[in-house]
Amino acid sequence: DQQVKQNSPSLSVQEGRISILNCDYTNSMFDYFLWYKKYPAEGPTFLISISSIKDKNEDGRFTVFLNKSAKHLSLHIVPSQPGDSAVYFCAASVTNNAGNMLTFGGGTRLMVKP
Amino acid sequence: NAGVMQNPRHLVRRRGQEARLRCSPMKGHSHVYWYRQLPEEGLKFMVYLQKENIIDESGMPKERFSAEFPKEGPSILRIQQVVRGDSAAYFCASSPLHSSSDGYTFGSGTRLTVV
C-alpha cells in the first residue's frame, strides 16, 4: 500500500519556465510534508516543508502548496534553472513522540533544458 | 563532522557473503534511520534507532537483516547471506530529538552490488 505517490516519473521543462511537481497521499494522519532533491550518487537533501496547518509555504524560487481535502501537494519551481535538474521526492510524516519516520513517494525526475 | 557519514560508498559482495554498512550521524543527532532505494524506485523505510535501542524495525525484512546503534560508534546495518535482490542504495539519515522542521539529514549512501 503506497501511502505517498508521485504519479509522474519524469518531467521536462524549458529553462525560465515553471516546474510543477505533484504528490498525492492517502494517510490522513500525515501532518508534515517535505520535498527532497536528489542528485545522482548523492543522498537526498531537504528542500522545503509544510505543516498541515498551512496551505502554502514559499522559499525563494520554491513554493509548496498543500490541499488537505484533496490529499494533494505540489512543488512549484519558478523560474526553473538547469541546476534544478534532479530527482525530487515528496515525503510525509506523522509527528509523534517516538520520532518522525518519513514515508517517501517514488520520485519525479525533473529535467530543465537550457 | 560536516554531516552524516556513510561508508563504504560502494560495496561489492558475492551471493552468500555478509555486508556491513556503517553510518555516523551528525554531531548532536541521536536518531538514526535507514532507508533503501531499489533501482528505479523510491526510498523505503527500513529501521529507526536511537542509541542502544531499536525503535521501529517495521520496514526490515524478517530474515538476514539486522541493525544496531551502539552507545559508542556508528550505526551498523548488517545483511547476512546477501542475494542479488539486496542490490540497492542504502541511505542513512539522522535527526535531533523530535525534529520535524526540516526532516532529516541524509548521508551520501552505500551502493551495494551483489554479484
GROMACS .gro file of C-alpha atoms in nm:
model
  229
    1ASP     CA    1   0.000   0.000   0.000
    2GLN     CA    2   0.173   0.312  -0.126
    3GLN     CA    3   0.072   0.594   0.107
    4VAL     CA    4   0.261   0.864  -0.084
    5LYS     CA    5   0.250   0.865  -0.462
    6GLN     CA    6   0.421   1.069  -0.729
    7ASN     CA    7   0.245   0.970  -1.045
    8SER     CA    8   0.480   1.140  -1.288
    9PRO     CA    9   0.812   0.959  -1.307
   10SER     CA   10   0.964   1.237  -1.515
   11LEU     CA   11   0.908   1.597  -1.619
   12SER     CA   12   1.085   1.809  -1.880
   13VAL     CA   13   1.072   2.188  -1.863
   14GLN     CA   14   1.238   2.472  -2.051
   15GLU     CA   15   1.473   2.697  -1.858
   16GLY     CA   16   1.292   3.000  -1.718
   17ARG     CA   17   0.952   2.834  -1.717
   18ILE     CA   18   0.763   2.696  -1.419
   19SER     CA   19   0.812   2.337  -1.299
   20ILE     CA   20   0.520   2.180  -1.114
   21LEU     CA   21   0.576   1.852  -0.935
   22ASN     CA   22   0.279   1.672  -0.784
   23CYS     CA   23   0.231   1.436  -0.494
   24ASP     CA   24  -0.074   1.257  -0.353
   25TYR     CA   25  -0.113   1.084  -0.020
   26THR     CA   26  -0.372   0.858   0.137
   27ASN     CA   27  -0.297   0.867   0.511
   28SER     CA   28  -0.500   1.144   0.673
   29MET     CA   29  -0.277   1.121   0.982
   30PHE     CA   30   0.016   1.279   0.797
   31ASP     CA   31   0.072   1.623   0.943
   32TYR     CA   32   0.404   1.727   0.794
   33PHE     CA   33   0.516   1.721   0.434
   34LEU     CA   34   0.858   1.771   0.282
   35TRP     CA   35   1.030   1.784  -0.053
   36TYR     CA   36   1.377   1.646  -0.105
   37LYS     CA   37   1.606   1.687  -0.402
   38LYS     CA   38   1.849   1.417  -0.505
   39TYR     CA   39   2.139   1.429  -0.746
   40PRO     CA   40   2.292   1.106  -0.880
   41ALA     CA   41   2.532   0.934  -0.639
   42GLU     CA   42   2.434   1.169  -0.357
   43GLY     CA   43   2.193   1.149  -0.067
   44PRO     CA   44   1.864   1.339  -0.071
   45THR     CA   45   1.883   1.696   0.053
   46PHE     CA   46   1.600   1.881   0.220
   47LEU     CA   47   1.437   2.146   0.005
   48ILE     CA   48   1.118   2.279   0.162
   49SER     CA   49   0.846   2.165   0.400
   50ILE     CA   50   0.492   2.249   0.502
   51SER     CA   51   0.284   2.178   0.809
   52SER     CA   52  -0.071   2.053   0.770
   53ILE     CA   53  -0.200   2.371   0.934
   54LYS     CA   54  -0.081   2.573   0.635
   55ASP     CA   55  -0.169   2.564   0.268
   56LYS     CA   56   0.135   2.737   0.125
   57ASN     CA   57   0.500   2.783   0.206
   58GLU     CA   58   0.741   2.981  -0.005
   59ASP     CA   59   1.121   2.991  -0.007
   60GLY     CA   60   1.278   3.182  -0.291
   61ARG     CA   61   1.203   3.011  -0.620
   62PHE     CA   62   1.035   2.719  -0.443
   63THR     CA   63   0.675   2.711  -0.325
   64VAL     CA   64   0.489   2.416  -0.179
   65PHE     CA   65   0.109   2.406  -0.186
   66LEU     CA   66  -0.099   2.174   0.029
   67ASN     CA   67  -0.462   2.083  -0.041
   68LYS     CA   68  -0.569   1.875   0.257
   69SER     CA   69  -0.918   1.799   0.131
   70ALA     CA   70  -0.772   1.653  -0.186
   71LYS     CA   71  -0.474   1.499  -0.004
   72HIS     CA   72  -0.251   1.659  -0.260
   73LEU     CA   73   0.059   1.871  -0.251
   74SER     CA   74   0.268   2.027  -0.520
   75LEU     CA   75   0.607   2.189  -0.556
   76HIS     CA   76   0.641   2.488  -0.785
   77ILE     CA   77   0.981   2.600  -0.907
   78VAL     CA   78   0.991   2.931  -1.088
   79PRO     CA   79   1.191   3.021  -1.281
   80SER     CA   80   1.338   2.678  -1.345
   81GLN     CA   81   1.714   2.655  -1.392
   82PRO     CA   82   1.931   2.378  -1.544
   83GLY     CA   83   2.081   2.319  -1.199
   84ASP     CA   84   1.737   2.218  -1.076
   85SER     CA   85   1.763   1.901  -1.283
   86ALA     CA   86   1.743   1.620  -1.028
   87VAL     CA   87   1.505   1.366  -0.880
   88TYR     CA   88   1.251   1.520  -0.642
   89PHE     CA   89   1.098   1.315  -0.364
   90CYS     CA   90   0.785   1.406  -0.177
   91ALA     CA   91   0.774   1.280   0.184
   92ALA     CA   92   0.523   1.282   0.466
   93SER     CA   93   0.535   1.214   0.837
   94VAL     CA   94   0.316   1.175   1.141
   95THR     CA   95   0.464   1.374   1.427
   96ASN     CA   96   0.468   1.167   1.741
   97ASN     CA   97   0.678   1.120   2.047
   98ALA     CA   98   0.858   0.820   1.907
   99GLY     CA   99   1.017   1.005   1.619
  100ASN     CA  100   0.938   1.124   1.271
  101MET     CA  101   0.971   0.846   1.019
  102LEU     CA  102   0.926   0.971   0.668
  103THR     CA  103   0.721   0.796   0.402
  104PHE     CA  104   0.853   0.878   0.058
  105GLY     CA  105   0.697   0.888  -0.283
  106GLY     CA  106   0.865   0.720  -0.578
  107GLY     CA  107   1.025   1.039  -0.704
  108THR     CA  108   0.995   1.256  -1.015
  109ARG     CA  109   1.295   1.316  -1.238
  110LEU     CA  110   1.300   1.682  -1.343
  111MET     CA  111   1.498   1.783  -1.650
  112VAL     CA  112   1.538   2.156  -1.714
  113LYS     CA  113   1.654   2.225  -2.068
  114PRO     CA  114   1.871   2.531  -2.136
  115ASN     CA  115   3.168   1.643   1.147
  116ALA     CA  116   3.015   1.814   0.849
  117GLY     CA  117   2.726   1.575   0.804
  118VAL     CA  118   2.608   1.218   0.807
  119MET     CA  119   2.895   0.991   0.707
  120GLN     CA  120   2.834   0.659   0.544
  121ASN     CA  121   3.093   0.405   0.445
  122PRO     CA  122   3.178   0.241   0.229
  123ARG     CA  123   3.037   0.436  -0.064
  124HIS     CA  124   3.040   0.127  -0.280
  125LEU     CA  125   3.036  -0.235  -0.167
  126VAL     CA  126   3.051  -0.544  -0.384
  127ARG     CA  127   2.964  -0.879  -0.234
  128ARG     CA  128   2.921  -1.226  -0.375
  129ARG     CA  129   2.598  -1.411  -0.309
  130GLY     CA  130   2.607  -1.566   0.037
  131GLN     CA  131   2.855  -1.319   0.186
  132GLU     CA  132   2.783  -1.067   0.457
  133ALA     CA  133   2.751  -0.692   0.403
  134ARG     CA  134   2.813  -0.440   0.679
  135LEU     CA  135   2.713  -0.079   0.618
  136ARG     CA  136   2.818   0.192   0.858
  137CYS     CA  137   2.662   0.527   0.941
  138SER     CA  138   2.792   0.801   1.167
  139PRO     CA  139   2.518   1.055   1.242
  140MET     CA  140   2.567   1.428   1.259
  141LYS     CA  141   2.708   1.557   1.584
  142GLY     CA  142   2.429   1.605   1.833
  143HIS     CA  143   2.184   1.381   1.646
  144SER     CA  144   2.054   1.090   1.849
  145HIS     CA  145   1.811   0.941   1.598
  146VAL     CA  146   1.922   0.726   1.304
  147TYR     CA  147   1.709   0.599   1.019
  148TRP     CA  148   1.798   0.355   0.742
  149TYR     CA  149   1.630   0.366   0.402
  150ARG     CA  150   1.676   0.154   0.094
  151GLN     CA  151   1.634   0.262  -0.266
  152LEU     CA  152   1.593  -0.019  -0.513
  153PRO     CA  153   1.668   0.055  -0.879
  154GLU     CA  154   1.404   0.281  -1.034
  155GLU     CA  155   1.212   0.303  -0.705
  156GLY     CA  156   1.170   0.550  -0.422
  157LEU     CA  157   1.315   0.540  -0.075
  158LYS     CA  158   1.171   0.274   0.154
  159PHE     CA  159   1.196   0.298   0.531
  160MET     CA  160   1.377   0.010   0.695
  161VAL     CA  161   1.458   0.084   1.059
  162TYR     CA  162   1.467   0.365   1.313
  163LEU     CA  163   1.714   0.354   1.601
  164GLN     CA  164   1.821   0.558   1.896
  165LYS     CA  165   2.134   0.487   2.097
  166GLU     CA  166   2.124   0.120   2.202
  167ASN     CA  167   1.757   0.090   2.108
  168ILE     CA  168   1.561  -0.020   1.802
  169ILE     CA  169   1.250   0.196   1.799
  170ASP     CA  170   1.082   0.077   1.478
  171GLU     CA  171   1.200  -0.201   1.250
  172SER     CA  172   0.874  -0.245   1.062
  173GLY     CA  173   1.048  -0.196   0.727
  174MET     CA  174   1.320  -0.452   0.782
  175PRO     CA  175   1.298  -0.788   0.605
  176LYS     CA  176   1.231  -1.058   0.864
  177GLU     CA  177   1.541  -1.257   0.784
  178ARG     CA  178   1.907  -1.180   0.719
  179PHE     CA  179   1.882  -0.808   0.804
  180SER     CA  180   1.974  -0.653   1.137
  181ALA     CA  181   2.068  -0.308   1.262
  182GLU     CA  182   2.228  -0.163   1.569
  183PHE     CA  183   2.328   0.175   1.706
  184PRO     CA  184   2.563   0.112   1.996
  185LYS     CA  185   2.646   0.353   2.274
  186GLU     CA  186   2.982   0.417   2.112
  187GLY     CA  187   3.050   0.410   1.741
  188PRO     CA  188   2.846   0.421   1.424
  189SER     CA  189   2.516   0.258   1.343
  190ILE     CA  190   2.558  -0.068   1.153
  191LEU     CA  191   2.320  -0.223   0.903
  192ARG     CA  192   2.412  -0.587   0.856
  193ILE     CA  193   2.290  -0.810   0.577
  194GLN     CA  194   2.378  -1.176   0.606
  195GLN     CA  195   2.392  -1.420   0.314
  196VAL     CA  196   2.328  -1.150   0.057
  197VAL     CA  197   2.125  -1.223  -0.255
  198ARG     CA  198   2.106  -1.037  -0.586
  199GLY     CA  199   1.780  -0.871  -0.478
  200ASP     CA  200   1.968  -0.694  -0.197
  201SER     CA  201   2.149  -0.482  -0.457
  202ALA     CA  202   2.037  -0.127  -0.385
  203ALA     CA  203   2.146   0.207  -0.247
  204TYR     CA  204   2.121   0.219   0.131
  205PHE     CA  205   2.083   0.562   0.284
  206CYS     CA  206   2.122   0.657   0.646
  207ALA     CA  207   1.970   0.972   0.791
  208SER     CA  208   1.994   1.132   1.131
  209SER     CA  209   1.789   1.389   1.319
  210PRO     CA  210   1.795   1.565   1.652
  211LEU     CA  211   1.544   1.462   1.913
  212HIS     CA  212   1.186   1.523   1.797
  213SER     CA  213   1.292   1.727   1.497
  214SER     CA  214   1.035   1.778   1.227
  215SER     CA  215   1.107   2.125   1.096
  216ASP     CA  216   1.335   2.011   0.819
  217GLY     CA  217   1.325   1.636   0.833
  218TYR     CA  218   1.646   1.452   0.832
  219THR     CA  219   1.999   1.495   0.714
  220PHE     CA  220   2.092   1.215   0.478
  221GLY     CA  221   2.427   1.061   0.411
  222SER     CA  222   2.552   1.000   0.058
  223GLY     CA  223   2.456   0.636   0.074
  224THR     CA  224   2.622   0.300   0.027
  225ARG     CA  225   2.563   0.134  -0.306
  226LEU     CA  226   2.560  -0.241  -0.256
  227THR     CA  227   2.609  -0.465  -0.555
  228VAL     CA  228   2.566  -0.839  -0.515
  229VAL     CA  229   2.731  -1.045  -0.787
   0.00000   0.00000   0.00000
